[in-house]
Structure formats: structure tokens, C-alpha cells
CSV table of C-alpha atoms in Angstrom, one decimal:
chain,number,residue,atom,x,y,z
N,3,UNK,CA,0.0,0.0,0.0
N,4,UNK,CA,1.1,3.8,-0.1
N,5,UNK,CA,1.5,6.0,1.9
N,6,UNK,CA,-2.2,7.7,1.2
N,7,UNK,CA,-3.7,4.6,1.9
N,8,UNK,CA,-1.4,3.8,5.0
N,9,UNK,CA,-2.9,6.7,6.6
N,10,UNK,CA,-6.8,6.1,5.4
N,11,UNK,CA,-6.1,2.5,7.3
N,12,UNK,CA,-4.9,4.5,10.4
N,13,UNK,CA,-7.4,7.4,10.1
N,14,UNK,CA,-10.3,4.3,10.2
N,15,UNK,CA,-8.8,2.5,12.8
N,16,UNK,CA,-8.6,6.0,15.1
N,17,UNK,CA,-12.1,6.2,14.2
N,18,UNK,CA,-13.0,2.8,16.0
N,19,UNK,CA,-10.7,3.0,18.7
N,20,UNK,CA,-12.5,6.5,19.8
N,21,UNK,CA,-15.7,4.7,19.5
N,22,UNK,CA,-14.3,2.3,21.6
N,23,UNK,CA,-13.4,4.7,24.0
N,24,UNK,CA,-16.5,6.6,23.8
N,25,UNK,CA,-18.7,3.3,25.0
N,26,UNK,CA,-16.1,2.9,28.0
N,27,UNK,CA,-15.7,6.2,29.0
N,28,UNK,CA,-19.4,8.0,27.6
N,29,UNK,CA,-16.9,10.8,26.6
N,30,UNK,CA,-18.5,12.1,23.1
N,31,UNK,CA,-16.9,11.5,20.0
N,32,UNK,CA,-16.3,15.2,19.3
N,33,UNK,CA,-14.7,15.7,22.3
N,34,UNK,CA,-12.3,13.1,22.1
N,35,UNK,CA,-11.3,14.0,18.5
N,36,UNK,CA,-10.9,17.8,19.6
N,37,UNK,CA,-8.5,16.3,22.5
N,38,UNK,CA,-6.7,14.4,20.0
N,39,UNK,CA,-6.4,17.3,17.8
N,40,UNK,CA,-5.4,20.0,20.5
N,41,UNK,CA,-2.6,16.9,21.7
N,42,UNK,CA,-1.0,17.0,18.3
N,43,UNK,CA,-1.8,20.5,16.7
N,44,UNK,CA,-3.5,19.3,13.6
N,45,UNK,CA,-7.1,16.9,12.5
N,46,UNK,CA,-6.8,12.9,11.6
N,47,UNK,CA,-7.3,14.3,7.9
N,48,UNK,CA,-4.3,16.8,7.9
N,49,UNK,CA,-2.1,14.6,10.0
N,50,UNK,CA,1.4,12.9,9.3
N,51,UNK,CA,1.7,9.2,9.2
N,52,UNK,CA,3.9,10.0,12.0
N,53,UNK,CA,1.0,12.4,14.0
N,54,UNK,CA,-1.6,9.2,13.4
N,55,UNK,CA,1.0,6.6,14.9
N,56,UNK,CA,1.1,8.7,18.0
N,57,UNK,CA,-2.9,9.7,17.5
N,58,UNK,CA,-3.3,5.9,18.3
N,59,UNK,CA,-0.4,5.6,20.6
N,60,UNK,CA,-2.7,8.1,22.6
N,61,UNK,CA,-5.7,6.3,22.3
N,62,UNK,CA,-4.6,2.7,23.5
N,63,UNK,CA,-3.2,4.4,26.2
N,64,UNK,CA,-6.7,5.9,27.3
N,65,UNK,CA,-8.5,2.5,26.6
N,66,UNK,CA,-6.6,1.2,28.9
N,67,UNK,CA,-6.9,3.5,31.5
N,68,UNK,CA,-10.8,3.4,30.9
N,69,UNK,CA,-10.5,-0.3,31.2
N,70,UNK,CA,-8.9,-0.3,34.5
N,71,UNK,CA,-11.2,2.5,36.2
């Protein structure tokens, strides 16, 4: 794959992971994007392949929190 659709597979799987997060936390969707977004000073559709990597870093990090509170 390239690099375009590299990042369309990461920019999905953040999609599911904050849904994820949203059912175990009952944070909204928005606001967990906006988080993500003020975090790394861009959106999931302007980001790096680099930005996304660390976008999901982010977010397995939180699950897991969520999953042990």
C-alpha cells in the first residue's frame, strides 16, 4: 500500500478506537477528536503518518486506563 492509503487504514482504525473509548468512557466522539487534535496541533485528515502513529499511541493508552477505572 502507499502511503495515502497507509494513513486512510490508520485514520479508520482511530475512528474505531475513539468509539471504543467513547462506550467505556461516555466521553463524546467530538470531544475526544478535539482532544486528540489540540494533543497534536493538527485533525486525523491533515495529519502525518507520524502524527496518526502517535494519535493511536494516545488512544490505547486511554482505553486502557478506561479499562482499568
Amino acid at each position: 500500500p502507499n502511503l495515502a492509503d497507509e494513513k486512510a487504514s490508520m485514520r479508520r482504525l482511530i475512528k474505531r478506537k475513539v468509539a471504543r473509548l467513547r462506550n467505556m468512557s461516555d466521553q463524546p466522539f467530538a470531544y475526544i477528536h478535539a482532544e486528540l487534535n489540540r494533543r497534536y496541533g493538527d485533525t486525523a485528515t491533515t495529519a502525518t503518518a507520524e502524527t496518526l502513529a502517535a494519535r493511536l499511541d494516545t488512544l490505547d493508552r486511554w482505553i486502557e486506563e478506561a479499562a482499568g477505572s
